[in-house]
Each structure stands twice: as structure tokens, then as C-alpha cells.
mmCIF file of C-alpha atoms and ligand atoms in Angstrom:
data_model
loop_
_atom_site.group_PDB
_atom_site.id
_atom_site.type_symbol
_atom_site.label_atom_id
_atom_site.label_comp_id
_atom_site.label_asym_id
_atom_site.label_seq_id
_atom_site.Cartn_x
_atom_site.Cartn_y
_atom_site.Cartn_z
ATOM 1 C CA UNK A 98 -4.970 -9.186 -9.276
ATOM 2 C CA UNK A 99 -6.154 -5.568 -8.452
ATOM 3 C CA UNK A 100 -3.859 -4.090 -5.373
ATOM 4 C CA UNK A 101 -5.236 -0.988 -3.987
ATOM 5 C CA UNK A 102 -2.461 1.165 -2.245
ATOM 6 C CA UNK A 103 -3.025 3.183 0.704
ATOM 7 C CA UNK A 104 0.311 4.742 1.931
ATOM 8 C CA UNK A 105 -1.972 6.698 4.279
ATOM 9 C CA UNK A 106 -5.208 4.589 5.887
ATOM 10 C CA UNK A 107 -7.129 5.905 8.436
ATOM 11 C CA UNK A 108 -9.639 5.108 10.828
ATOM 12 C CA UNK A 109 -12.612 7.413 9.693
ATOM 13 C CA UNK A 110 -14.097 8.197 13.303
ATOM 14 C CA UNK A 111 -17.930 9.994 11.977
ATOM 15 C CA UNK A 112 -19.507 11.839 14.340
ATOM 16 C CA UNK A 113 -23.189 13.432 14.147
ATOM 17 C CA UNK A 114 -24.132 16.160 15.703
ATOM 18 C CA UNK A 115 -26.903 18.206 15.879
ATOM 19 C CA UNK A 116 -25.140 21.837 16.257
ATOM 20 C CA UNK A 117 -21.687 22.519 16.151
ATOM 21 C CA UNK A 118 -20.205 25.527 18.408
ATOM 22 C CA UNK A 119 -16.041 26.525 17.575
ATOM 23 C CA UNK A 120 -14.682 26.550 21.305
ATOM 24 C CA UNK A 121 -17.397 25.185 23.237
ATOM 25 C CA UNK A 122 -18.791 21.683 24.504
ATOM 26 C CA UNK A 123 -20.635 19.607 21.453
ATOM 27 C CA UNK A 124 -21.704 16.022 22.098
ATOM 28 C CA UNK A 125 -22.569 14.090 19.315
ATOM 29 C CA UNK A 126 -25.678 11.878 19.222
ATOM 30 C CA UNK A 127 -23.851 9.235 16.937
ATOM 31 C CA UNK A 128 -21.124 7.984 16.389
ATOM 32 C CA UNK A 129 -19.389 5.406 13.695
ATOM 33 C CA UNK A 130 -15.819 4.034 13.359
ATOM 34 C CA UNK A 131 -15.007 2.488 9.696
ATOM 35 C CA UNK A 132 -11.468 1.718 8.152
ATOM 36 C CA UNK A 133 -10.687 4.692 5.638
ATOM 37 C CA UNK A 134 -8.213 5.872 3.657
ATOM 38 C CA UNK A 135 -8.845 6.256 -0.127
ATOM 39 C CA UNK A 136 -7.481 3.052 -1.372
ATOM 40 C CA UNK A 137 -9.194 0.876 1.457
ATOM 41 C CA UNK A 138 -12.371 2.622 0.712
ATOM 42 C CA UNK A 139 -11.946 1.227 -3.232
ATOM 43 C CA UNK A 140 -11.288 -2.461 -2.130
ATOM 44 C CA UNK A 141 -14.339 -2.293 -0.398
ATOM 45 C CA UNK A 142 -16.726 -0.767 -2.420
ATOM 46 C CA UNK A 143 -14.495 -3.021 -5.214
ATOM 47 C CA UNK A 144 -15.825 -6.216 -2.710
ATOM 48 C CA UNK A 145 -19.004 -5.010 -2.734
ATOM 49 C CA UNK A 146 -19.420 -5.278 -6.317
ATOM 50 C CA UNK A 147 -17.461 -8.460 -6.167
ATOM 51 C CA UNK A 148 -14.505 -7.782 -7.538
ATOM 52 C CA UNK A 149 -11.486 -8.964 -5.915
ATOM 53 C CA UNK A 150 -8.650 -7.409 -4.675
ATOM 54 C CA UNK A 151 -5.788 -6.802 -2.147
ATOM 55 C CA UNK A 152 -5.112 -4.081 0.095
ATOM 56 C CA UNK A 153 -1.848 -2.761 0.402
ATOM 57 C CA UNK A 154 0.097 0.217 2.086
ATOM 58 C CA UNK A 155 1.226 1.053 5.846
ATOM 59 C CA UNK A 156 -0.668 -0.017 8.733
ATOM 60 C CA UNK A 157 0.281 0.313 12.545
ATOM 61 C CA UNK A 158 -0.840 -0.120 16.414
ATOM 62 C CA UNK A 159 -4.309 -0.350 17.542
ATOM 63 C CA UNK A 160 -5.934 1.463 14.070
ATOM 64 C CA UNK A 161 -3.789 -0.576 11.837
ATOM 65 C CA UNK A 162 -5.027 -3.819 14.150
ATOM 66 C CA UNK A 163 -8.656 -2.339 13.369
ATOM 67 C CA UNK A 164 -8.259 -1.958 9.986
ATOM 68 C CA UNK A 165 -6.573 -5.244 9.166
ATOM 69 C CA UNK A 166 -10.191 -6.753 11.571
ATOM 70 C CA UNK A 167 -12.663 -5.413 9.269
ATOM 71 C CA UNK A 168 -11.201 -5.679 5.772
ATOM 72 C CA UNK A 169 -10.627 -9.395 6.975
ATOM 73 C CA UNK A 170 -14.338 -9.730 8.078
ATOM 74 C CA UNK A 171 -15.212 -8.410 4.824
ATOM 75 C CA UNK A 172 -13.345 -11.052 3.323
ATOM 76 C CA UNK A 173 -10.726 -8.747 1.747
ATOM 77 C CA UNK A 174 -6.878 -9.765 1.087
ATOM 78 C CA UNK A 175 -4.378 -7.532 2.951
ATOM 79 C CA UNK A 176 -0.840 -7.323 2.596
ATOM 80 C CA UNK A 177 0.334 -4.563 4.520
ATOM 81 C CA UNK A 178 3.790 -3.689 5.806
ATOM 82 C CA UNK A 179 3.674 -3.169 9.802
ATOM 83 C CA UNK A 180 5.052 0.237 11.097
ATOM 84 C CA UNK A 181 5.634 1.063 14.313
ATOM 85 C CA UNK A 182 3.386 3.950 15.125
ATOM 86 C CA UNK A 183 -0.180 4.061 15.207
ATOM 87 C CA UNK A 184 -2.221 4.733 11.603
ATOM 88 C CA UNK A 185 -4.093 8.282 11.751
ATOM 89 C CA UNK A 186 -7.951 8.645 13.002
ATOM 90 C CA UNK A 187 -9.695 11.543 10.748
ATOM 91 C CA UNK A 188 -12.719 12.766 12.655
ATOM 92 C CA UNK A 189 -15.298 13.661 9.900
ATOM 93 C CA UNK A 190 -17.950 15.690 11.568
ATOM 94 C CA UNK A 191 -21.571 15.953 10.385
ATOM 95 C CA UNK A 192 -23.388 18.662 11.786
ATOM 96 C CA UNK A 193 -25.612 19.516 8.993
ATOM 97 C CA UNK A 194 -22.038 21.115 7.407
ATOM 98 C CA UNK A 195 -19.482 18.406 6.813
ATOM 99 C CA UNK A 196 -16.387 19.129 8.240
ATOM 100 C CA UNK A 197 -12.985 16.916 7.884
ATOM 101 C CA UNK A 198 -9.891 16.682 10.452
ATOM 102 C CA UNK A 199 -7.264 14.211 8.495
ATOM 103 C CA UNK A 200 -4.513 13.418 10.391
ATOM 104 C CA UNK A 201 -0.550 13.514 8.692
ATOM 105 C CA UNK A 202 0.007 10.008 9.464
ATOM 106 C CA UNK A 203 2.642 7.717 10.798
ATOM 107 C CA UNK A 204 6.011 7.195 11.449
ATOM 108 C CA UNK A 205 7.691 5.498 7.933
ATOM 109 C CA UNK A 206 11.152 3.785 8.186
ATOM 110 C CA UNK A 207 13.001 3.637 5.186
ATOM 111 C CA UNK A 208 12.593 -0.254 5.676
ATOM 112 C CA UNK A 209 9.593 -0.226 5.523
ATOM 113 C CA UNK A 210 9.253 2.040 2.263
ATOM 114 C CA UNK A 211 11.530 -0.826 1.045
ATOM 115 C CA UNK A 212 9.509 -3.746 1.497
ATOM 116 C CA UNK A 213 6.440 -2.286 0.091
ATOM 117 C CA UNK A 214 8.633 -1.348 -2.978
ATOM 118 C CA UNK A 215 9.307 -5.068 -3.525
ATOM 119 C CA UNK A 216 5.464 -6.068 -3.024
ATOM 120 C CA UNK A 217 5.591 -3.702 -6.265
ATOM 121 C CA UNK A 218 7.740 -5.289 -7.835
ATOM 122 C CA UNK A 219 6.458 -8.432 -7.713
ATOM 123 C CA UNK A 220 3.401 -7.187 -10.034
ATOM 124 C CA UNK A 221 2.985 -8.065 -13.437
ATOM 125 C CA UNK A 222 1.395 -6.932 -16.460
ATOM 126 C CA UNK A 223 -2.255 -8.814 -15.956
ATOM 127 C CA UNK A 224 -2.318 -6.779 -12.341
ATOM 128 C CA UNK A 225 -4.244 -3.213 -11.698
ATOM 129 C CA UNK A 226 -2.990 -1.090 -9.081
ATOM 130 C CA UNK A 227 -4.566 1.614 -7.619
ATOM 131 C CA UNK A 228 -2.862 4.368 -5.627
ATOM 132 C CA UNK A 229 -4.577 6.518 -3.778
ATOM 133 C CA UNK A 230 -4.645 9.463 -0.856
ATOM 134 C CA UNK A 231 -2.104 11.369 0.728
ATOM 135 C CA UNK A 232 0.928 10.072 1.537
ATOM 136 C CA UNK A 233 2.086 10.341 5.647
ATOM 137 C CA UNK A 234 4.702 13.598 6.120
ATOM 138 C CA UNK A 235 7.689 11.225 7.290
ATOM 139 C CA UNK A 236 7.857 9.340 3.981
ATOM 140 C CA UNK A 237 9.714 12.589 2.171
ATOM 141 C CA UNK A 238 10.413 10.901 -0.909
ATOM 142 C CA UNK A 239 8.475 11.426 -4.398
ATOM 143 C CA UNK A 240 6.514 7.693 -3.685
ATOM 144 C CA UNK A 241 3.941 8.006 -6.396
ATOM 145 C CA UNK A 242 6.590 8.460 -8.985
ATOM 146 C CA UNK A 243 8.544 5.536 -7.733
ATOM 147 C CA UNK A 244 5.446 3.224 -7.382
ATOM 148 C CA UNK A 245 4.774 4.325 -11.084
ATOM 149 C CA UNK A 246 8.400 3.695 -12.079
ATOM 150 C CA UNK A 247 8.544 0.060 -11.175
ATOM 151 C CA UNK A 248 4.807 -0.498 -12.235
ATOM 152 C CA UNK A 249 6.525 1.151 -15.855
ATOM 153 C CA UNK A 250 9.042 -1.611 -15.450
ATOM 154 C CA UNK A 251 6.284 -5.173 -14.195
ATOM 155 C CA UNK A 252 3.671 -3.630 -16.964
ATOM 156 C CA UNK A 253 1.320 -3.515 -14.200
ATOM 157 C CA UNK A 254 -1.892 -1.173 -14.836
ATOM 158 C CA UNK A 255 -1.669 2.589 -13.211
ATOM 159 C CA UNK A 256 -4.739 4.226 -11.320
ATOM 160 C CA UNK A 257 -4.663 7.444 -9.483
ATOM 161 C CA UNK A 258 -6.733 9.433 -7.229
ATOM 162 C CA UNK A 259 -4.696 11.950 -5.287
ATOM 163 C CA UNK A 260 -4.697 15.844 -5.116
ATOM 164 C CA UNK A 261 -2.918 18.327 -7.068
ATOM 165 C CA UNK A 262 1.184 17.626 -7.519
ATOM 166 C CA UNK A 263 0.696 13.589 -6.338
ATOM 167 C CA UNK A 264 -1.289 13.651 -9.775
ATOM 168 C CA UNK A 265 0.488 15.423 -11.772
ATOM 169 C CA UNK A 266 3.651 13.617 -10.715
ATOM 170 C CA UNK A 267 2.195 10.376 -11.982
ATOM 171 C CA UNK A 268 0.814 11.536 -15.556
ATOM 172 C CA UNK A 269 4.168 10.681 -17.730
ATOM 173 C CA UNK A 270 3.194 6.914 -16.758
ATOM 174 C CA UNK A 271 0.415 7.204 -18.605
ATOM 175 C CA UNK A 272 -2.577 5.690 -15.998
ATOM 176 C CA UNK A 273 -5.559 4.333 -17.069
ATOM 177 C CA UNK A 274 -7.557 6.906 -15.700
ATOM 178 C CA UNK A 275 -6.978 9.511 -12.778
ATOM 179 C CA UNK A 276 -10.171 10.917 -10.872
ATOM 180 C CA UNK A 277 -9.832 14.406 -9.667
ATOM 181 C CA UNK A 278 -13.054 16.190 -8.089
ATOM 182 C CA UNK A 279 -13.461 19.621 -9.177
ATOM 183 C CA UNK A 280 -12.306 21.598 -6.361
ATOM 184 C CA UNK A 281 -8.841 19.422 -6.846
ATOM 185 C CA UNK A 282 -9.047 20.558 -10.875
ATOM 186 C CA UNK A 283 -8.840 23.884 -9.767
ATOM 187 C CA UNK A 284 -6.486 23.631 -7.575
ATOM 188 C CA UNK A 285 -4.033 21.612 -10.484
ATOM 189 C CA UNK A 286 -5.127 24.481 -12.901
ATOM 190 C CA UNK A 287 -5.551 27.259 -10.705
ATOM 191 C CA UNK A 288 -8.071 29.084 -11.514
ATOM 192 C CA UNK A 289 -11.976 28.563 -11.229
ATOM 193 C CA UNK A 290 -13.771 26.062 -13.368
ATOM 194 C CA UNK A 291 -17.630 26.949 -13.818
ATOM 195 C CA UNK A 292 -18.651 25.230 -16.670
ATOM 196 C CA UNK A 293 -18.798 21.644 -18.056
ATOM 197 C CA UNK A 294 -16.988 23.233 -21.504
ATOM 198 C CA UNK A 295 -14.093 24.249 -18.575
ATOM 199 C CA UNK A 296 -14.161 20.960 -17.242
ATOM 200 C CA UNK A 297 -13.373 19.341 -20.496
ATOM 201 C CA UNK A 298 -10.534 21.885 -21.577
ATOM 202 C CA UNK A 299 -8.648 20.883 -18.106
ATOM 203 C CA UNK A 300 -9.492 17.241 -18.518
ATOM 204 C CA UNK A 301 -8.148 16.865 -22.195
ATOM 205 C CA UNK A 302 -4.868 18.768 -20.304
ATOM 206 C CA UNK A 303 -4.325 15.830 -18.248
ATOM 207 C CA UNK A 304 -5.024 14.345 -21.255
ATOM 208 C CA UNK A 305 -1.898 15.961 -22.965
ATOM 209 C CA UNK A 306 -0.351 14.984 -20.113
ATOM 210 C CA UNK A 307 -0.516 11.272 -20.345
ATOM 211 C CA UNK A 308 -3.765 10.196 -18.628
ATOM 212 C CA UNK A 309 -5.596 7.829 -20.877
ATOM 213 C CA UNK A 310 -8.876 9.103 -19.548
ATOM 214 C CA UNK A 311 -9.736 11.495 -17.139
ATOM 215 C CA UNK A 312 -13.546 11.509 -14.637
ATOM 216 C CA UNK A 313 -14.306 14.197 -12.802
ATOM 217 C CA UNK A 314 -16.288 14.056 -9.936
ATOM 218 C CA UNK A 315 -18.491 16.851 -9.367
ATOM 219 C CA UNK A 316 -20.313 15.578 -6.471
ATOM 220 C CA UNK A 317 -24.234 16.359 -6.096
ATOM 221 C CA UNK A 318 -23.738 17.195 -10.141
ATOM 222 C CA UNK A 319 -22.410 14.357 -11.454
ATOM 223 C CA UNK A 320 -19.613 13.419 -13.122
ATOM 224 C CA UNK A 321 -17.574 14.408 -16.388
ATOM 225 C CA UNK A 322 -15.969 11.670 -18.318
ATOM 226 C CA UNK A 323 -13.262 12.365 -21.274
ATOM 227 C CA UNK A 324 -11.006 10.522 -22.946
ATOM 228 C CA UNK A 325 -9.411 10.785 -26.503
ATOM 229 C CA UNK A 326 -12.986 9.062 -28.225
ATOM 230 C CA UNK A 327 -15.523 9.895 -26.278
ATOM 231 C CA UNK A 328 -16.742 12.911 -23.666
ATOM 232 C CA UNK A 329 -19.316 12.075 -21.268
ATOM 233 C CA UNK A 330 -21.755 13.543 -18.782
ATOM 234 C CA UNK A 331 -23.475 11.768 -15.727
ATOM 235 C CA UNK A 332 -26.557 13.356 -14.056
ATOM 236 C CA UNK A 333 -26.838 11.294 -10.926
ATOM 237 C CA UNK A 334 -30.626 11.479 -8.782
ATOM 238 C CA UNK A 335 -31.410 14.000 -6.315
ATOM 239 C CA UNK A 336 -31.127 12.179 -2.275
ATOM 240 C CA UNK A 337 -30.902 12.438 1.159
ATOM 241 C CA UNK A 338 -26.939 13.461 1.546
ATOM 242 C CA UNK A 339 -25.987 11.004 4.774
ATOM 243 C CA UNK A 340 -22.176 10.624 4.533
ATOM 244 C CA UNK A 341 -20.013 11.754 1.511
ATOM 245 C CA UNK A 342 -16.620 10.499 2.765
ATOM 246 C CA UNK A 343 -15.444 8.322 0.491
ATOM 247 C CA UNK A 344 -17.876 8.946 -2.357
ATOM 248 C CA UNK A 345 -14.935 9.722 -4.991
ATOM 249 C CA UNK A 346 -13.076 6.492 -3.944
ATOM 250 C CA UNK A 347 -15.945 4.323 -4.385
ATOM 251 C CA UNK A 348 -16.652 6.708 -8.128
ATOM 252 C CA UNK A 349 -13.089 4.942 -8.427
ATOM 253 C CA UNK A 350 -14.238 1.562 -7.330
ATOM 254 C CA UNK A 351 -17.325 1.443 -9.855
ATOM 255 C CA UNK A 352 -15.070 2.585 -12.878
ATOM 256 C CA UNK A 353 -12.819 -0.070 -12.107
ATOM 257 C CA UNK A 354 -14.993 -2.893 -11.404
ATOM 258 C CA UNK A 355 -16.606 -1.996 -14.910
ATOM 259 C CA UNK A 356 -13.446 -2.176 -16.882
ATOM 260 C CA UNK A 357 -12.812 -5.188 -15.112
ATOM 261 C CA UNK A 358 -15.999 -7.061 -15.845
ATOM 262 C CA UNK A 359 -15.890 -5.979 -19.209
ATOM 263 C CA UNK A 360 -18.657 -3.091 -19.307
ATOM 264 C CA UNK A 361 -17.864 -0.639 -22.282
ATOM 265 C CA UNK A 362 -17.119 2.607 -21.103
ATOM 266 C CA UNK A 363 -20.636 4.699 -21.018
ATOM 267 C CA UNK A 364 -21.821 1.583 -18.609
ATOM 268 C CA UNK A 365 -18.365 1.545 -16.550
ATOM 269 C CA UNK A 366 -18.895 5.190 -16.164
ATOM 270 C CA UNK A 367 -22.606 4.680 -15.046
ATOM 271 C CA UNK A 368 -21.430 2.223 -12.635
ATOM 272 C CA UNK A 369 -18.869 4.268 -11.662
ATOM 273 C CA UNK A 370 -21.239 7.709 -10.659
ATOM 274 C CA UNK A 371 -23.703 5.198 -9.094
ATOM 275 C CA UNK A 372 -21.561 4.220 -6.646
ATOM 276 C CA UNK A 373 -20.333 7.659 -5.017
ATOM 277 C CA UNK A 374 -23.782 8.516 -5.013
ATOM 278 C CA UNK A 375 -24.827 5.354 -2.895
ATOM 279 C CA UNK A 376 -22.166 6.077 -1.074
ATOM 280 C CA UNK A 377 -23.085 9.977 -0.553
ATOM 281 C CA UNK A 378 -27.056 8.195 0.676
ATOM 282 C CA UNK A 379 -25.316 5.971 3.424
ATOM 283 C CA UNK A 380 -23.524 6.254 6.724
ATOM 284 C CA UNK A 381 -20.889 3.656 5.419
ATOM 285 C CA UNK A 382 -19.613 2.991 1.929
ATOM 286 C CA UNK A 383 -22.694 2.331 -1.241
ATOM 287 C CA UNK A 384 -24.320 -0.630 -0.100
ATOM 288 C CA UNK A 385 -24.943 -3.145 -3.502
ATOM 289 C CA UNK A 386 -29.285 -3.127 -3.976
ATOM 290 C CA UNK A 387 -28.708 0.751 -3.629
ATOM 291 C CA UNK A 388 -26.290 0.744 -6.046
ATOM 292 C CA UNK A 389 -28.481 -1.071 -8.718
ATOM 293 C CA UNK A 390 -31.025 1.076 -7.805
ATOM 294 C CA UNK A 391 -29.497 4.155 -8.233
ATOM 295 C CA UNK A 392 -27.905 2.514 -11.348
ATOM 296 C CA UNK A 393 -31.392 2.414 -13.304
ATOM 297 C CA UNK A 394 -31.853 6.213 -12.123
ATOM 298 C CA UNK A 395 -28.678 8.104 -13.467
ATOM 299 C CA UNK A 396 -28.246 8.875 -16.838
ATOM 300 C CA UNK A 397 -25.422 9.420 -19.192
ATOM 301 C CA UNK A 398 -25.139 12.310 -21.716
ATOM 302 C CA UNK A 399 -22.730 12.530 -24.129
ATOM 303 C CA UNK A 400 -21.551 16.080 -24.438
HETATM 304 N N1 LIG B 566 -24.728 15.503 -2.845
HETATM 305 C C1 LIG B 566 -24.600 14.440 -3.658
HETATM 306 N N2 LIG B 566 -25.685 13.925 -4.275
HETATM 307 C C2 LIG B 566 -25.566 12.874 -5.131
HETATM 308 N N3 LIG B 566 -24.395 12.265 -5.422
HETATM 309 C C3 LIG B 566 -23.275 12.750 -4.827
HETATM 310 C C4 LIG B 566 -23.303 13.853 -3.913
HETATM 311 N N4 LIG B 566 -22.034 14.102 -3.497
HETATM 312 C C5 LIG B 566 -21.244 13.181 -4.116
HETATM 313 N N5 LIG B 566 -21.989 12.382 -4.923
HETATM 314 C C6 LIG B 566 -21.518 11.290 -5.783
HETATM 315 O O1 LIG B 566 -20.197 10.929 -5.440
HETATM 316 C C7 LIG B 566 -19.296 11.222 -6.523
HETATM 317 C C8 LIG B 566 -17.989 11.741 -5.979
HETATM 318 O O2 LIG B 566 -18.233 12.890 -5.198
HETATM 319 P P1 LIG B 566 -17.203 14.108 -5.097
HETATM 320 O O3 LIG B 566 -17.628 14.902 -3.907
HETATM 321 O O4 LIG B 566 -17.132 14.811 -6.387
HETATM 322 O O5 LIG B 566 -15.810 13.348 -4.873
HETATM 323 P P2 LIG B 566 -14.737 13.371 -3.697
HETATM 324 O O6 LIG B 566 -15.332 12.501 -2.606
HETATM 325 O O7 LIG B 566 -13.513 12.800 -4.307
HETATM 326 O O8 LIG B 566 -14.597 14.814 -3.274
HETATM 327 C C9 LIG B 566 -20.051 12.195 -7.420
HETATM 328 O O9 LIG B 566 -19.610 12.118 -8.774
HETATM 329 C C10 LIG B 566 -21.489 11.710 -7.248
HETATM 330 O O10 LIG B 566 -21.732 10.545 -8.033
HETATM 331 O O1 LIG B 567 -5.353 10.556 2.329
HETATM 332 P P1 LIG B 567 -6.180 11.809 2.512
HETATM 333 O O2 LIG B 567 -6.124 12.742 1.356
HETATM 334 O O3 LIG B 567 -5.889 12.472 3.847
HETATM 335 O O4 LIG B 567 -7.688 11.331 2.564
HETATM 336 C C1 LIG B 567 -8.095 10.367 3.495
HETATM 337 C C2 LIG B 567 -9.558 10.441 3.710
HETATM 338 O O5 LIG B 567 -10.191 10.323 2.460
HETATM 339 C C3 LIG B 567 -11.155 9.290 2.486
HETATM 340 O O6 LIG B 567 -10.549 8.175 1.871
HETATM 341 C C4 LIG B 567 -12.401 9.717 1.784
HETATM 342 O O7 LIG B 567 -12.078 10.187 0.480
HETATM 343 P P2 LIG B 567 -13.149 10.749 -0.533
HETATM 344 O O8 LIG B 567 -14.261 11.363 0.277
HETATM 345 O O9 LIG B 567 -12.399 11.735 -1.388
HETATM 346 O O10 LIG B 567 -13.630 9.585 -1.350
HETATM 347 C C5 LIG B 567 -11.396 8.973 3.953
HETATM 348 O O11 LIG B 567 -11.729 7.636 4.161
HETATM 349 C C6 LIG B 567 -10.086 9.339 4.599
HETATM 350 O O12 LIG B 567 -10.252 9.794 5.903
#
């Protein structure tokens, strides 16, 4: 089974506006409510492709209730631990600029942090988990670390797609692949990265590290693939730019759903850029004809 991890969901509350004014009365002209968070967003676009999988992570009150509604009406297994306070709402605003309120989360009990652990622990070497997002301010311990330390112990396949130390905590377990975007690659680095040539030094880092392979999203530009064999380069097709929350985690779902079904890497990868780029084209998450049709449009370099 592939179990996508969320220790930090969200409802993603997108609102569209035509002008934006700091301190003064906006009203937006649309409006859209989806259930976020980065490893939700993967099981979805991961459904979309048909690939199935179960959500994991913390869920509570009215959001968590919302969240649990429409992963269920997209026919997607949950197992979530219940808190007690409400999951976040991040208010992604589109007024031409996209600007992103995400909110620190809920309320994590030790308990709870417990039975999630043995969820874990009940994963085996023919499972895929992917952990993603931040993780909510109450739950103090280092979580990514001790997810990867039991998956070390079941055998259980390591994904990652979290900023700067959440990475690098993980890379010693040795995950399949970790995506950072670029602006996260900088910040793990620290410094600026200009070129692809930069791109790959930093990526064959994580490399050194212990990822087995390393994409980096680059958003409107692409994508850089590297791993030990093989150094790619995806040129994905100019668009109308709708919505880009959640393009990296569905960049995440397409890799995966590749390696899953088999695809060798150049096509996983092409799957992979395909679907943040529907994604960046929609209001929701990549829809599947636009995914096939952006699919016959991008094209893979090797660099
Ligand atoms: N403006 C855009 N035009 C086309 N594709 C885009 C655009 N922005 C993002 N994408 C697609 O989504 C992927 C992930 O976007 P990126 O912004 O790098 O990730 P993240 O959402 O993690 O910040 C990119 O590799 C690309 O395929
Ligand atoms: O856990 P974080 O880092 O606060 O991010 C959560 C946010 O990221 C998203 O998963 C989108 O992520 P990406 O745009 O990077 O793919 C939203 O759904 C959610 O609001």
C-alpha cells in the first residue's frame, strides 16, 4: 500500500480577487474550499491517476470532518488519528500575485503522536510512504526522523517533500527520492542557485547525503531530475497560471504513480512535471485528460 502522511492538513480556503489593498476592505469575487496539506494533495492527484492509497496524519473538528468528506467522496482510504482541536485553514489569495497565509496547526497530545507511530509500525517492506509538509508547532519532537526510524526498521519505502532541516533530517534513511523546489534548495544550501549546472551540484549533495534521487521543481521552468545514473531536464508548456498550490505535491504524485506502474525513470519523471503543471492550469488539483495532454507537450532533456 502507498500511505501518504500529513502531520499538518489543511483546509486550503482560495480566494480570487481582483485587487488586493494591505489594510483596507477587499472582497473577493470567488471563492473555493479544497482539503490541503501536502500529503492529501499527493493521494489525490495519486487517485487521479489511479493509484491507490491511504491518507494518514492528524485531523480534527469541523476541517478535519471536511477533509475526511471529500477524500471519502473521492473514494480515498483514510486512517487518521482524531485530535481535539480544529485542523488549520490556509487562505491562499490570488490577486494576480499569489499570496499564502498557512496556519501552525493543531493541538497534538502525546497520545496521539503514539498511535500514529504504531499505524507506522504496522508497515512493511512492499508499502511506500510518503511524508510530507510542515509539521503543527505543538508536536516538538524530531517526527520525520522517528517516522523514518521505524520505516528503517518495517523496510517500508521513504518519500519526502518538506522544507529545509525536515529534509535534511530524513536523508541518512536513504528515501527514494526527496522533491525540494528551488527556493527550498537555497534555503538548505544557502546561497543563490541560478543555473541548472548549480542545481545539479546541490542535488548530487543530497545525493551524498543519502537521497537515492533528487527532482527539483522549478516551477514555470521545469524540473531537474538527478540521480547517481542519470541527470535530467523537463521543459514543461507555456499556460494560463490558475492555481499553483499544490503543484509540487502533485510533481510528487506523478513520480510516484510512475515508479509504481512501472514507467522507467525519463517517463516517471515526465509524468511527474506533467502533473504540477496541470495542476498550476486549474483551480483544483491536475485534472487526468489535462494531464495526458500536457503529457504529449513536455519534453525531457538529458543534461
Ligand atoms: N507557472 C508555471 N507554469 C507551468 N508549470 C508550472 C508553473 N508553476 C509550477 N508548475 C509546475 O509545477 C511543478 C512544481 O512547481 P513548483 O512551484 O516548483 O513547486 P512547489 O509547489 O513545491 O513550490 C513544476 O515543476 C512545474 O511542472
Ligand atoms: O505544511 P505546509 O508547509 O504549511 O504546507 C501546506 C500547504 O501546502 C500545500 O500542500 C501546497 O503545497 P505545494 O504548493 O508546495 O504543492 C497546501 O495544500 C497547503 O496549504
Amino acid at each position: 500500500m502507498i500511505y501518504t502522511v500529513t502531520f499538518n492538513p489543511s483546509i486550503d480556503y482560495v480566494m480570487f480577487t481582483n485587487q488586493f489593498e494591505v489594510g483596507e476592505l477587499n472582497r473577493a469575487h470567488e471563492t473555493n474550499k479544497f482539503a490541503g496539506g501536502k500529503g492529501i494533495n499527493v493521494s489525490r492527484v495519486l487517485k487521479t491517476l489511479n493509484v491507490n492509497n491511504t491518507a494518514t496524519g492528524f485531523v480534527g473538528g469541523f476541517p478535519g470532518e471536511f477533509i475526511k468528506d471529500a477524500l471519502a467522496k473521492s473514494d480515498i482510504l483514510t486512517d487518521f488519528v482524531e485530535v481535539q482541536d480544529d485542523t488549520r485553514i490556509n487562505v491562499k489569495l490570488k490577486s494576480g500575485l499569489e499570496t499564502e497565509i498557512n496556519g501552525p496547526g493543531p493541538n497534538i497530545e502525546p497520545e496521539h503522536y503514539e498511535q500514529f507511530l504504531t499505524k507506522m509500525r504496522r508497515t512493511n517492506s512492499e508499502d511506500t510512504v510518503i511524508i510530507a509538509g510542515s509539521v503543527p508547532i505543538t508536536l516538538e519532537k524530531p517526527v520525520y526522523q522517528e517516522v523514518a526510524e521505524v520505516l528503517k526498521e518495517t523496510g517500508a519505502n521513504l518519500i519526502v517533500d518538506a522544507e529545509k532541516d525536515l529534509m535534511k533530517s530524513i536523508l541518512a534513511y536513504k528515501p527514494k527520492f526527496v522533491k525540494p523546489n528551488k527556493t527550498e534548495l537555497e534555503e538548505i544550501f544557502d546561497k543563490q542557485i541560478d543555473t541548472d549546472q548549480e542545481v545539479i551540484e546541490c542535488a548530487q549533495s543530497l545525493l551524498k547525503e543519502g537521497a537515492q534521487a533528487v527532482i527539483v521543481s522549478l516551477g514555470g521552468e521545469g524540473a531537474i531530475y538527478v540521480d547517481n545514473n542519470t541527470k535530467l531536464k523537463a521543459i514543461v508548456p507555456n499556460g494560463q497560471v490558475v492555481n499553483t498550490v499544490g503543484s509540487g505535491d502533485s510533481t510528487v504524485a506523478g513520480m510516484v504513480a510512475g515508479l509504481e506502474t512501472g514507467k522507467d525513470i525519463e517517463s516517471a519523471f515526465k509524468l511527474a512535471v506533467s502533473c504540477g503543471t496541470a495542476t498550476a492550469f486549474n483551480a483544483d488539483l491536475a485534472e487526468y485528460q489535462d494531464i495526458e495532454k500536457i503529457t504529449s507537450e513536455v519534453v525531457i532533456k538529458h543534461i
